[in-house]
Tab-separated table of C-alpha atoms in Angstrom:
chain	number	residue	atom	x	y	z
A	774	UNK	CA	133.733	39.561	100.504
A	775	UNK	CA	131.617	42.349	99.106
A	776	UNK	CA	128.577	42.664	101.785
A	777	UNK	CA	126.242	42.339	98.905
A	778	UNK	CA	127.643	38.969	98.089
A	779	UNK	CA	127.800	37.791	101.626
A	780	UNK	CA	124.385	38.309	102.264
A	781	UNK	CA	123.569	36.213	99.492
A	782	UNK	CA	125.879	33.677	100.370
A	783	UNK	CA	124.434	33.673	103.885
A	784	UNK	CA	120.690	33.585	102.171
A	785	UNK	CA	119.093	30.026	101.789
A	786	UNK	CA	115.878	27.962	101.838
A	787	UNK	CA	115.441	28.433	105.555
A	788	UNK	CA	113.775	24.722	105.942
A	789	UNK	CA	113.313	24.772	109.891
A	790	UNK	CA	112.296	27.422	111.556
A	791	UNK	CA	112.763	28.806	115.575
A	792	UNK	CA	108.893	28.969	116.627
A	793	UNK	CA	110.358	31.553	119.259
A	794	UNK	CA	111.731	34.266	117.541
A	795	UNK	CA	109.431	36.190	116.192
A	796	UNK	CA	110.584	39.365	113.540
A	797	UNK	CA	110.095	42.889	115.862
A	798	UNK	CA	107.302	45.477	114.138
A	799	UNK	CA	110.471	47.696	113.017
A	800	UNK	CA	112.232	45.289	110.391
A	801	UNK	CA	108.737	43.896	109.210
A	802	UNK	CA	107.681	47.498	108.490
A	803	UNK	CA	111.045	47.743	106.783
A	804	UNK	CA	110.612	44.410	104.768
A	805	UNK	CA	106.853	45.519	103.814
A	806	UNK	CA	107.784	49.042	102.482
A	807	UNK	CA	111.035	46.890	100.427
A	808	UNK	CA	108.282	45.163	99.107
A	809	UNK	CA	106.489	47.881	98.204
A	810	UNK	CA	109.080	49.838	96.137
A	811	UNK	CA	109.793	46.726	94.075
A	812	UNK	CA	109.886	47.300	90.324
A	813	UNK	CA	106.480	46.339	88.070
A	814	UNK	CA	105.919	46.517	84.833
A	815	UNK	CA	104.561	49.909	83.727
A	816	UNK	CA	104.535	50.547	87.894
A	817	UNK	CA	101.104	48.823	88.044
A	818	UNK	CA	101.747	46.398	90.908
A	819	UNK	CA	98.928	43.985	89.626
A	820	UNK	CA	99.070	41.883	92.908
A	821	UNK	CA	98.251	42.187	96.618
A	822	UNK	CA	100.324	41.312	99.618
A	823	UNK	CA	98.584	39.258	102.847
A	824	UNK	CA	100.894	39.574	105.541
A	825	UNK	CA	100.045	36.778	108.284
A	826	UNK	CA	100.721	36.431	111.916
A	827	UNK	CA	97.659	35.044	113.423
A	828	UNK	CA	98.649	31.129	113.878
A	829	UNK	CA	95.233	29.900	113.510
A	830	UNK	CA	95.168	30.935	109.920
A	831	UNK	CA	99.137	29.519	109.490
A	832	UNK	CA	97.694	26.045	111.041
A	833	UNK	CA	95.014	26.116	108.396
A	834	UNK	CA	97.552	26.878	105.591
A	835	UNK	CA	99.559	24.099	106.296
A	836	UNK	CA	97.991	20.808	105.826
A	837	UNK	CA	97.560	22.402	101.840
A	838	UNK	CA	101.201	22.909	102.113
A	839	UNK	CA	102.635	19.531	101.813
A	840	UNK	CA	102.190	19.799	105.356
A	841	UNK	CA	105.950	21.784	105.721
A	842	UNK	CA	106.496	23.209	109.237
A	843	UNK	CA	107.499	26.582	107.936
A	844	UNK	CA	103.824	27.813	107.628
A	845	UNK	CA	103.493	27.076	111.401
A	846	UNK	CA	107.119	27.575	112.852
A	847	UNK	CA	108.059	30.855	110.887
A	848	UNK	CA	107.495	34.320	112.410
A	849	UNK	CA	105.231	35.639	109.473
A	850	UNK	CA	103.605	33.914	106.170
A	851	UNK	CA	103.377	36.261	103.607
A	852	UNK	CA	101.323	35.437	100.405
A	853	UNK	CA	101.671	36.877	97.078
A	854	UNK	CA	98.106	36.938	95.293
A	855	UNK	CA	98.385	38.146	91.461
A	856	UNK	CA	94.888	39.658	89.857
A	857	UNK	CA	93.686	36.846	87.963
A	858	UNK	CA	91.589	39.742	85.282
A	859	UNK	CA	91.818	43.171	85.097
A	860	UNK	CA	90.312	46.194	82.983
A	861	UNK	CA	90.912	49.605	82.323
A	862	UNK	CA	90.373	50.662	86.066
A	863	UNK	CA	94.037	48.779	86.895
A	864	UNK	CA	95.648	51.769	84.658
A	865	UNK	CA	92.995	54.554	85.731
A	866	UNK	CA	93.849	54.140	89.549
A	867	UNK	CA	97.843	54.150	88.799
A	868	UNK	CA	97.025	57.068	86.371
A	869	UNK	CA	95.400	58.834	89.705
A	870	UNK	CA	97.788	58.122	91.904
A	871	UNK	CA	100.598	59.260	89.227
A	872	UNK	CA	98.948	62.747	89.002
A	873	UNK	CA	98.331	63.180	93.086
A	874	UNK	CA	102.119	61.966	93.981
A	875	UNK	CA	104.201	63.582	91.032
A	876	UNK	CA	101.269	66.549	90.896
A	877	UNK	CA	100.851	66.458	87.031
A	878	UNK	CA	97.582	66.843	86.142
A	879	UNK	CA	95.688	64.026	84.755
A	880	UNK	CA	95.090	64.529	81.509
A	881	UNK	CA	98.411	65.228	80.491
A	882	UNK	CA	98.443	61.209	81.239
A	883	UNK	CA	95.829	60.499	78.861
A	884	UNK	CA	98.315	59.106	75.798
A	885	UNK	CA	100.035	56.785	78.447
A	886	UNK	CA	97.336	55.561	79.950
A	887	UNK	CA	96.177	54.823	76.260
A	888	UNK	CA	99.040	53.105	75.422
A	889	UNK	CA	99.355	51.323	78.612
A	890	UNK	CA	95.787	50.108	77.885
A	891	UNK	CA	96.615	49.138	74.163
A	892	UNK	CA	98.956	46.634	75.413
A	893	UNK	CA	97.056	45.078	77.937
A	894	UNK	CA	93.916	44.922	77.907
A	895	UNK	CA	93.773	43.055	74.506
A	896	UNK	CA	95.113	40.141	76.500
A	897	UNK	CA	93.576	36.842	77.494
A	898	UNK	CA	92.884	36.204	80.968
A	899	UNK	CA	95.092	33.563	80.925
A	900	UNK	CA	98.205	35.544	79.855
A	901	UNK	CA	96.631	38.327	81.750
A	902	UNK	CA	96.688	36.446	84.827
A	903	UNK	CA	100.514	34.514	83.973
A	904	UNK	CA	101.727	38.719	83.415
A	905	UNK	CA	100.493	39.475	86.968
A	906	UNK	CA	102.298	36.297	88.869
A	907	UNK	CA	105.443	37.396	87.161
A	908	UNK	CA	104.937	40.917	88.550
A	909	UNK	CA	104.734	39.506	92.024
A	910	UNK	CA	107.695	37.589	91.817
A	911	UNK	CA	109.527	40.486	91.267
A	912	UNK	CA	107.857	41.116	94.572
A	913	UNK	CA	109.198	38.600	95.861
A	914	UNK	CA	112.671	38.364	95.013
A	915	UNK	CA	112.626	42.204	96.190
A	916	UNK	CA	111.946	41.312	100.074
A	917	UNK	CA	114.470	38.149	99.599
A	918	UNK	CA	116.905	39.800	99.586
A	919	UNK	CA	116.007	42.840	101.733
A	920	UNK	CA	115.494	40.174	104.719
A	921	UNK	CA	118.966	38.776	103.817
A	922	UNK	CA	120.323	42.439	104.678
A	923	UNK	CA	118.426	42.047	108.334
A	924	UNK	CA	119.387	38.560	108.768
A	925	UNK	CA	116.033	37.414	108.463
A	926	UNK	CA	115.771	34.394	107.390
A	927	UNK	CA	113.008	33.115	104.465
A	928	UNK	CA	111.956	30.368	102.379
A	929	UNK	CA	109.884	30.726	98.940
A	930	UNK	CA	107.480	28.344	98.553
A	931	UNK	CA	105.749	26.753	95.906
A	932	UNK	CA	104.836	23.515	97.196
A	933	UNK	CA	101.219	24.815	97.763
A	934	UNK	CA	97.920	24.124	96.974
A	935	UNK	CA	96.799	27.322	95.192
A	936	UNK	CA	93.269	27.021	95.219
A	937	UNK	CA	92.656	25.401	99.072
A	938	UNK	CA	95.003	28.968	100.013
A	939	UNK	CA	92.436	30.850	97.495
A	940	UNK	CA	89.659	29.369	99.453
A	941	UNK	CA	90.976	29.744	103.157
A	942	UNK	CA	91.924	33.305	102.575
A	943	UNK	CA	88.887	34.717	100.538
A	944	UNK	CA	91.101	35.533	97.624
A	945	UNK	CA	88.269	34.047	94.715
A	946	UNK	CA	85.905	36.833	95.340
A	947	UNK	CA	88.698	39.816	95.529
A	948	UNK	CA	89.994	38.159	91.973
A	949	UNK	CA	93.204	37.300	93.157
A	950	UNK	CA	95.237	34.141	92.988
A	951	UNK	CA	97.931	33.037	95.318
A	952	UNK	CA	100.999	33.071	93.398
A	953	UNK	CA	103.698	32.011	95.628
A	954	UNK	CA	104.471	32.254	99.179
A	955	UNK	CA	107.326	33.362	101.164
A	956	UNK	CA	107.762	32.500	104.936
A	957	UNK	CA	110.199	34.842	107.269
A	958	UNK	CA	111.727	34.049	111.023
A	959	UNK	CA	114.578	32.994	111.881
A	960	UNK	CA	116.942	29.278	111.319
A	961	UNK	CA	116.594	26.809	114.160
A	962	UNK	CA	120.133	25.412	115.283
A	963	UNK	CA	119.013	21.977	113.730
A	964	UNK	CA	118.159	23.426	110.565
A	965	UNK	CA	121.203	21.286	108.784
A	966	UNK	CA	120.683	22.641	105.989
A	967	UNK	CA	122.195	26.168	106.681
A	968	UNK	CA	125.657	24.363	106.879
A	969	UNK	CA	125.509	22.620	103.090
A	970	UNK	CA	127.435	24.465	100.434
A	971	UNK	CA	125.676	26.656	98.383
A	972	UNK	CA	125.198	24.985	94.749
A	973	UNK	CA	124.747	26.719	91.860
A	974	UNK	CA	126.141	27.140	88.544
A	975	UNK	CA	129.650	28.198	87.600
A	976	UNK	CA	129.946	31.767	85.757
A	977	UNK	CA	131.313	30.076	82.318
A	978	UNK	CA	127.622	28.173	82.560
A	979	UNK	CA	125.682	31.060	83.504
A	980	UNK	CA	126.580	33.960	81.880
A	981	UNK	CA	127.510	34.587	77.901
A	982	UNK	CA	129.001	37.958	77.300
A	983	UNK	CA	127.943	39.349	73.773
């Protein structure tokens, strides 16, 4: 089998955890900077990434979990948090940092940056805010499947309690939501569910070729 396809295969909703393997510095810094060349729309990455080790703040995440031992038994909790509003400054910093990387200079990103703003910035918060958790699931789905190609295990979770996580990590104030939340390690042995069959639908169900 194609390694591509194995991985996936191999890939599933990791639901126990080993407490004592923890993921080395090397392949987090290798699963962050996945995560950071994930695709956005317009290249805006309207969301920011907390990255948590510290068990005290994984002990307080978990009773607004659903009380699921992956908050406390994984390696790392990492927390998507989508902008909940934005203005013309989320274009103007990308703008800035589109000049200084590709060194054109900035005004010859002046109609972009217009048009950019046309499209967004007539938006509601609400659809604002529903754009930017969309964004970070692309995010998300990005350092999936990088882990899957370290044999790191993970498990995306939305059984959460988005505003007790909003409150516990300060995200309110820094207009950010938690989105979703993804937790990394490695299986325990009496995870049984890493020996069930993986279920999904057949290609003739999936996929129409026009």
């Amino acid at each position: 089998m194609n390694n591509i396809l194995e991985n996936r295969t191999w890939r599933y909703a990791t639901k126990k955890f080993d407490n004592t393997k923890k993921v080395s510095e090397e392949d987090l810094e290798l699963l962050l900077e996945a995560t950071r060349l994930s695709a956005s729309s317009y290249g805006l990455q309207p969301y920011h990434i907390f990255v948590i080790s510290d068990q005290e703040t994984k002990e307080k995440l978990k009773p607004v979990s659903w009380g699921q031992s992956q908050l406390t038994d994984a390696s790392h909790v990492i927390v998507f948090a989508n902008a909940t509003d934005f203005g013309e400054e989320l274009v103007d910093e990308y703008l800035q940092n589109v000049s200084t990387t590709r060194n054109i200079p900035a005004e010859g990103l002046k109609a972009y940056g217009d048009f950019m703003k046309s499209k967004l910035l007539e938006l509601s918060a609400e659809t604002k805010s529903v754009w930017t958790a969309r964004q970070a699931y692309i995010a998300l789905g990005n350092v999936m499947q990088a882990a899957a190609e370290l044999k790191i295990d993970t498990c995306p979770m939305e059984g959460i309690e988005n505003d007790a996580y909003n409150k516990i990590l300060g995200l309110t104030e820094k207009n950010l939501n938690t989105a979703v939340v993804l937790t990394i390690g490695y299986r325990s042995n009496e995870d049984e569910t890493q020996n069930y069959a993986k279920v999904r639908k057949s290609k003739e169900e999936l996929f129409t070729h026009i």
